[in-house]
Amino acid sequence: MVHADAGGGDRLALAVLAQWRMATTEQMHLLIAPGVRIEQTRRRLSKLREEGLVDRVTLPQAGRTRCWFVTQYGAQIASEWPELREWRPTRTVSDRTAARLRVGHALTVTETGLAFVQDAREHGDVCQLLDWIPEVHHPLGGGEAVIPDALLYYRHTSDGDGDGDGSMLRAFVEVDRATMGPERLAAKLTAYARLHQYVPAPPPGTRPHLAVQEETWRRRYPLFPRLLFVLDGTSPAGVDNRITALRAAAKQLPPAFLRDVPILATPMTDLLQHGPAAPVWRPVTDPTRRVSWTHTRHP
């Protein structure tokens, strides 16, 4: 039986862990309760584990870091909540072996999302804990789909106090750990360009003049989200090689896509050292420049 505390802390912890996929104890603490002692977060996670809602794997490196994820039971409970209406649990949600094998990439994605959340708190912007949504499925037809590592919702305020006129930003975030070659990374741009222009075929029997010819992404977003590539697991020279590959691939994309969608890349080290809002992003069409992703406008 689930015993949710009056303040909703257990519910928040379960919702965040379900949507974010995986997180260490420290990452969970910084997300859900940075103002209290980390022992409180440890106790909360242990209680949720005793109730069968979450589980953990222990990483073998120094410090024996614990990495948490929801169980099948926890996913079933969380999936009924309105705040997670777009969330899809992974098939391996309760498989400890699968969790251990995917932990490296999953924790890097979590670390990236945490950086955006902390940046918003520091600058008076708005990025709630459930505004970071990993693995959102965007169909391309024929069984194909674009699934970014995360979809980010972020309200950037103009005056920094959280109450001024601001802009709602959306981004597809790809976290690359250099486990694939630069060309395969760059090929993701082609998939996003396909999504940008993808119009599904009308249902069988629909009269052509009655079919609504509209790209599927417009049903979700007023503007196509910008693309942010976070590059990790390689040297500065490796980062340059990967950005060069992205630039070469961008030259082959439709002009309308390049006109409508900012495409930016940054090393993970710069992102964590300076924060996502800092001018650490390189436009792939002009990588000699350094810009802030929050000030890079859609044309």
Tab-separated table of C-alpha atoms in Angstrom:
chain	number	residue	atom	x	y	z
A	1	MET	CA	0.000	0.000	0.000
A	2	VAL	CA	1.276	3.493	-0.910
A	3	HIS	CA	1.389	6.029	1.910
A	4	ALA	CA	1.880	9.444	0.316
A	5	ASP	CA	2.944	12.162	2.708
A	6	ALA	CA	0.711	15.201	3.152
A	7	GLY	CA	3.120	17.497	1.322
A	8	GLY	CA	3.202	15.339	-1.766
A	9	GLY	CA	6.942	14.745	-1.486
A	10	ASP	CA	6.633	11.031	-2.197
A	11	ARG	CA	4.425	11.692	-5.202
A	12	LEU	CA	6.832	14.302	-6.552
A	13	ALA	CA	9.814	12.008	-6.103
A	14	LEU	CA	8.071	9.132	-7.871
A	15	ALA	CA	6.835	11.351	-10.715
A	16	VAL	CA	10.288	12.852	-11.289
A	17	LEU	CA	12.060	9.507	-11.191
A	18	ALA	CA	9.494	7.974	-13.534
A	19	GLN	CA	9.759	10.728	-16.109
A	20	TRP	CA	13.514	11.297	-15.850
A	21	ARG	CA	14.107	7.513	-16.164
A	22	MET	CA	17.150	7.196	-13.882
A	23	ALA	CA	18.959	9.335	-11.305
A	24	THR	CA	21.540	9.035	-8.568
A	25	THR	CA	20.666	9.890	-4.984
A	26	GLU	CA	22.497	13.214	-5.329
A	27	GLN	CA	20.752	14.082	-8.584
A	28	MET	CA	17.359	13.344	-7.038
A	29	HIS	CA	18.256	15.446	-4.035
A	30	LEU	CA	19.273	18.436	-6.158
A	31	LEU	CA	16.069	18.108	-8.160
A	32	ILE	CA	13.396	17.606	-5.528
A	33	ALA	CA	14.797	18.937	-2.239
A	34	PRO	CA	17.994	20.999	-2.601
A	35	GLY	CA	17.158	23.080	0.467
A	36	VAL	CA	17.250	20.243	2.993
A	37	ARG	CA	19.804	17.684	4.096
A	38	ILE	CA	20.458	14.879	1.630
A	39	GLU	CA	19.639	12.333	4.362
A	40	GLN	CA	15.974	13.258	3.934
A	41	THR	CA	16.123	12.373	0.251
A	42	ARG	CA	17.870	9.097	1.065
A	43	ARG	CA	15.135	8.210	3.558
A	44	ARG	CA	12.400	9.092	1.075
A	45	LEU	CA	13.910	6.927	-1.662
A	46	SER	CA	14.444	4.056	0.770
A	47	LYS	CA	10.798	4.264	1.835
A	48	LEU	CA	9.624	4.220	-1.774
A	49	ARG	CA	11.842	1.183	-2.334
A	50	GLU	CA	10.328	-0.596	0.667
A	51	GLU	CA	6.894	0.063	-0.820
A	52	GLY	CA	7.966	-1.520	-4.088
A	53	LEU	CA	7.694	1.705	-6.128
A	54	VAL	CA	11.380	2.203	-6.959
A	55	ASP	CA	14.512	0.117	-7.110
A	56	ARG	CA	18.221	0.799	-7.471
A	57	VAL	CA	21.468	-0.513	-8.842
A	58	THR	CA	24.833	0.192	-7.249
A	59	LEU	CA	27.561	1.361	-9.589
A	60	PRO	CA	30.924	-0.362	-9.104
A	61	GLN	CA	33.142	2.706	-9.192
A	62	ALA	CA	34.532	4.435	-6.091
A	63	GLY	CA	31.824	5.607	-3.757
A	64	ARG	CA	29.400	2.880	-4.864
A	65	THR	CA	26.933	5.383	-6.266
A	66	ARG	CA	23.300	4.285	-6.117
A	67	CYS	CA	21.206	4.816	-9.221
A	68	TRP	CA	17.422	4.788	-8.853
A	69	PHE	CA	14.591	3.906	-11.238
A	70	VAL	CA	10.897	3.090	-10.931
A	71	THR	CA	9.619	-0.461	-10.766
A	72	GLN	CA	6.784	-1.812	-12.879
A	73	TYR	CA	4.448	-1.157	-9.934
A	74	GLY	CA	5.760	2.385	-9.542
A	75	ALA	CA	5.314	3.011	-13.264
A	76	GLN	CA	1.749	1.727	-13.097
A	77	ILE	CA	0.923	4.089	-10.233
A	78	ALA	CA	2.629	7.124	-11.806
A	79	SER	CA	1.106	6.578	-15.260
A	80	GLU	CA	-2.355	7.277	-13.821
A	81	TRP	CA	-1.427	10.813	-12.747
A	82	PRO	CA	-2.474	13.736	-14.972
A	83	GLU	CA	0.936	15.377	-14.749
A	84	LEU	CA	2.414	12.352	-16.533
A	85	ARG	CA	-0.243	12.008	-19.228
A	86	GLU	CA	2.379	12.121	-22.041
A	87	TRP	CA	4.820	9.820	-20.275
A	88	ARG	CA	5.579	6.376	-21.626
A	89	PRO	CA	7.322	3.876	-19.345
A	90	THR	CA	10.182	1.970	-20.926
A	91	ARG	CA	9.816	-1.758	-21.459
A	92	THR	CA	12.797	-2.413	-19.219
A	93	VAL	CA	11.500	-0.214	-16.423
A	94	SER	CA	11.697	-2.951	-13.787
A	95	ASP	CA	14.661	-4.884	-15.167
A	96	ARG	CA	17.732	-4.302	-13.010
A	97	THR	CA	20.100	-5.761	-15.602
A	98	ALA	CA	18.726	-3.490	-18.326
A	99	ALA	CA	18.966	-0.546	-15.936
A	100	ARG	CA	22.618	-1.312	-15.213
A	101	LEU	CA	23.467	-1.543	-18.922
A	102	ARG	CA	21.864	1.775	-19.842
A	103	VAL	CA	22.914	3.688	-16.746
A	104	GLY	CA	25.811	5.601	-18.349
A	105	HIS	CA	23.765	7.383	-20.988
A	106	ALA	CA	20.705	7.738	-18.747
A	107	LEU	CA	22.637	9.485	-15.969
A	108	THR	CA	24.320	11.810	-18.476
A	109	VAL	CA	20.893	12.809	-19.791
A	110	THR	CA	19.742	13.383	-16.208
A	111	GLU	CA	22.824	15.498	-15.480
A	112	THR	CA	22.029	17.608	-18.548
A	113	GLY	CA	18.437	18.159	-17.480
A	114	LEU	CA	19.536	19.004	-13.954
A	115	ALA	CA	21.794	21.722	-15.374
A	116	PHE	CA	18.815	23.364	-17.104
A	117	VAL	CA	16.660	23.165	-13.965
A	118	GLN	CA	19.377	24.680	-11.794
A	119	ASP	CA	20.058	27.399	-14.387
A	120	ALA	CA	16.390	28.373	-14.389
A	121	ARG	CA	16.359	28.614	-10.592
A	122	GLU	CA	19.461	30.801	-10.630
A	123	HIS	CA	18.224	33.186	-13.326
A	124	GLY	CA	14.595	33.481	-12.278
A	125	ASP	CA	13.406	31.516	-15.296
A	126	VAL	CA	10.831	28.749	-15.207
A	127	CYS	CA	11.782	25.136	-15.827
A	128	GLN	CA	9.730	22.865	-13.608
A	129	LEU	CA	10.854	19.360	-12.779
A	130	LEU	CA	8.430	17.797	-15.257
A	131	ASP	CA	9.406	20.218	-18.045
A	132	TRP	CA	12.253	17.829	-18.932
A	133	ILE	CA	10.709	14.902	-20.794
A	134	PRO	CA	13.043	12.166	-22.058
A	135	GLU	CA	12.306	10.057	-25.111
A	136	VAL	CA	9.190	11.688	-26.564
A	137	HIS	CA	8.030	9.707	-29.580
A	138	HIS	CA	7.507	11.667	-32.833
A	139	PRO	CA	6.307	9.358	-35.643
A	140	LEU	CA	7.591	9.665	-39.198
A	141	GLY	CA	5.358	7.017	-40.731
A	142	GLY	CA	6.239	3.508	-41.786
A	143	GLY	CA	7.139	2.568	-38.234
A	144	GLU	CA	9.936	5.160	-38.079
A	145	ALA	CA	10.145	7.887	-35.484
A	146	VAL	CA	12.315	10.653	-34.073
A	147	ILE	CA	12.913	10.166	-30.349
A	148	PRO	CA	15.111	12.893	-28.849
A	149	ASP	CA	16.984	12.170	-25.676
A	150	ALA	CA	14.800	14.838	-24.094
A	151	LEU	CA	12.210	17.461	-24.886
A	152	LEU	CA	12.747	20.649	-22.875
A	153	TYR	CA	10.152	23.279	-21.988
A	154	TYR	CA	11.664	26.490	-20.617
A	155	ARG	CA	10.224	29.956	-19.958
A	156	HIS	CA	12.909	32.590	-20.241
A	157	THR	CA	12.062	35.847	-18.452
A	158	SER	CA	13.294	39.175	-19.757
A	159	ASP	CA	13.873	40.812	-16.379
A	160	GLY	CA	15.102	37.892	-14.308
A	161	ASP	CA	12.435	38.188	-11.583
A	162	GLY	CA	10.129	35.526	-12.970
A	163	ASP	CA	7.247	37.973	-13.485
A	164	GLY	CA	8.236	39.907	-16.575
A	165	ASP	CA	7.324	39.311	-20.158
A	166	GLY	CA	9.246	36.317	-21.286
A	167	SER	CA	9.393	33.764	-24.042
A	168	MET	CA	8.434	30.122	-23.993
A	169	LEU	CA	11.323	28.087	-25.375
A	170	ARG	CA	11.247	24.486	-26.492
A	171	ALA	CA	14.176	22.328	-27.482
A	172	PHE	CA	14.963	18.842	-28.608
A	173	VAL	CA	18.087	17.824	-26.683
A	174	GLU	CA	20.486	15.179	-27.945
A	175	VAL	CA	23.120	14.022	-25.446
A	176	ASP	CA	26.015	12.417	-27.305
A	177	ARG	CA	28.616	10.367	-25.407
A	178	ALA	CA	30.803	9.707	-28.464
A	179	THR	CA	29.681	6.080	-28.648
A	180	MET	CA	28.927	6.465	-32.360
A	181	GLY	CA	30.931	8.030	-35.164
A	182	PRO	CA	30.527	11.719	-36.105
A	183	GLU	CA	28.662	10.820	-39.302
A	184	ARG	CA	26.038	8.811	-37.427
A	185	LEU	CA	25.571	11.676	-35.011
A	186	ALA	CA	25.173	14.123	-37.868
A	187	ALA	CA	22.607	11.837	-39.518
A	188	LYS	CA	20.211	12.778	-36.728
A	189	LEU	CA	19.867	16.179	-38.385
A	190	THR	CA	18.364	14.490	-41.428
A	191	ALA	CA	15.781	12.767	-39.244
A	192	TYR	CA	14.771	16.054	-37.633
A	193	ALA	CA	14.519	17.683	-41.063
A	194	ARG	CA	12.188	14.864	-42.108
A	195	LEU	CA	10.067	15.470	-39.003
A	196	HIS	CA	9.941	19.166	-39.847
A	197	GLN	CA	8.190	18.419	-43.145
A	198	TYR	CA	6.392	15.158	-42.345
A	199	VAL	CA	2.693	15.169	-43.236
A	200	PRO	CA	0.955	11.851	-42.564
A	201	ALA	CA	-1.034	10.192	-45.287
A	202	PRO	CA	-4.791	10.714	-44.908
A	203	PRO	CA	-6.778	7.773	-43.526
A	204	PRO	CA	-8.082	5.321	-46.124
A	205	GLY	CA	-11.295	6.519	-47.700
A	206	THR	CA	-10.673	10.203	-46.963
A	207	ARG	CA	-11.492	12.469	-49.853
A	208	PRO	CA	-8.381	14.356	-50.968
A	209	HIS	CA	-10.003	17.776	-50.716
A	210	LEU	CA	-11.066	17.030	-47.122
A	211	ALA	CA	-7.635	15.919	-45.936
A	212	VAL	CA	-5.820	18.402	-43.691
A	213	GLN	CA	-2.277	18.793	-45.024
A	214	GLU	CA	-0.411	19.785	-41.878
A	215	GLU	CA	2.912	18.690	-40.444
A	216	THR	CA	2.389	16.527	-37.377
A	217	TRP	CA	4.704	18.596	-35.192
A	218	ARG	CA	2.316	21.566	-35.440
A	219	ARG	CA	-0.199	19.656	-33.347
A	220	ARG	CA	2.191	19.900	-30.391
A	221	TYR	CA	4.295	23.013	-30.882
A	222	PRO	CA	3.609	26.540	-32.168
A	223	LEU	CA	7.209	26.581	-33.425
A	224	PHE	CA	9.457	23.649	-34.218
A	225	PRO	CA	11.720	23.200	-31.178
A	226	ARG	CA	15.338	24.231	-31.556
A	227	LEU	CA	17.969	21.485	-31.582
A	228	LEU	CA	20.583	21.320	-28.840
A	229	PHE	CA	23.476	18.848	-29.064
A	230	VAL	CA	25.416	18.242	-25.833
A	231	LEU	CA	28.728	16.524	-26.589
A	232	ASP	CA	30.397	14.391	-23.928
A	233	GLY	CA	32.916	11.570	-23.671
A	234	THR	CA	35.527	12.995	-26.024
A	235	SER	CA	38.445	15.440	-26.157
A	236	PRO	CA	38.206	19.062	-27.374
A	237	ALA	CA	39.494	17.842	-30.738
A	238	GLY	CA	36.766	15.191	-30.754
A	239	VAL	CA	34.164	17.848	-30.030
A	240	ASP	CA	35.451	19.898	-32.968
A	241	ASN	CA	35.259	16.835	-35.237
A	242	ARG	CA	31.672	16.164	-34.235
A	243	ILE	CA	30.627	19.777	-34.753
A	244	THR	CA	32.359	19.729	-38.147
A	245	ALA	CA	30.295	16.670	-39.062
A	246	LEU	CA	27.121	18.413	-37.922
A	247	ARG	CA	28.033	21.447	-40.016
A	248	ALA	CA	28.633	19.314	-43.106
A	249	ALA	CA	25.295	17.555	-42.630
A	250	ALA	CA	23.511	20.876	-42.130
A	251	LYS	CA	24.658	22.018	-45.571
A	252	GLN	CA	22.567	19.214	-47.076
A	253	LEU	CA	19.374	20.129	-45.232
A	254	PRO	CA	16.429	21.975	-46.787
A	255	PRO	CA	16.872	25.759	-46.539
A	256	ALA	CA	13.452	26.053	-44.890
A	257	PHE	CA	14.595	23.844	-42.017
A	258	LEU	CA	17.789	25.825	-41.458
A	259	ARG	CA	15.810	29.031	-41.641
A	260	ASP	CA	13.232	27.916	-39.090
A	261	VAL	CA	15.255	25.865	-36.587
A	262	PRO	CA	18.315	27.005	-34.596
A	263	ILE	CA	20.822	24.142	-34.280
A	264	LEU	CA	23.378	24.524	-31.495
A	265	ALA	CA	26.076	22.335	-29.953
A	266	THR	CA	28.221	22.559	-26.826
A	267	PRO	CA	30.663	20.359	-24.899
A	268	MET	CA	29.213	18.935	-21.698
A	269	THR	CA	32.175	20.349	-19.780
A	270	ASP	CA	31.264	23.915	-20.803
A	271	LEU	CA	27.593	23.315	-20.060
A	272	LEU	CA	28.324	22.162	-16.502
A	273	GLN	CA	31.023	24.739	-15.801
A	274	HIS	CA	29.200	27.834	-17.032
A	275	GLY	CA	25.546	26.792	-17.161
A	276	PRO	CA	23.273	26.334	-20.183
A	277	ALA	CA	22.324	30.034	-20.354
A	278	ALA	CA	25.936	31.127	-20.835
A	279	PRO	CA	27.288	31.755	-24.351
A	280	VAL	CA	28.753	28.252	-24.669
A	281	TRP	CA	26.686	27.125	-27.660
A	282	ARG	CA	28.080	26.958	-31.179
A	283	PRO	CA	25.653	27.338	-34.093
A	284	VAL	CA	26.472	24.399	-36.340
A	285	THR	CA	26.156	26.635	-39.402
A	286	ASP	CA	28.779	29.009	-37.933
A	287	PRO	CA	30.702	27.184	-35.192
A	288	THR	CA	33.196	30.016	-34.690
A	289	ARG	CA	30.474	31.935	-32.828
A	290	ARG	CA	29.457	31.422	-29.194
A	291	VAL	CA	25.858	32.183	-28.230
A	292	SER	CA	23.355	31.601	-25.439
A	293	TRP	CA	20.621	29.190	-26.361
A	294	THR	CA	18.016	31.385	-24.650
A	295	HIS	CA	18.876	34.356	-26.864
A	296	THR	CA	19.049	32.449	-30.131
A	297	ARG	CA	15.756	33.332	-31.751
A	298	HIS	CA	13.752	31.501	-34.291
A	299	PRO	CA	14.079	33.608	-37.431
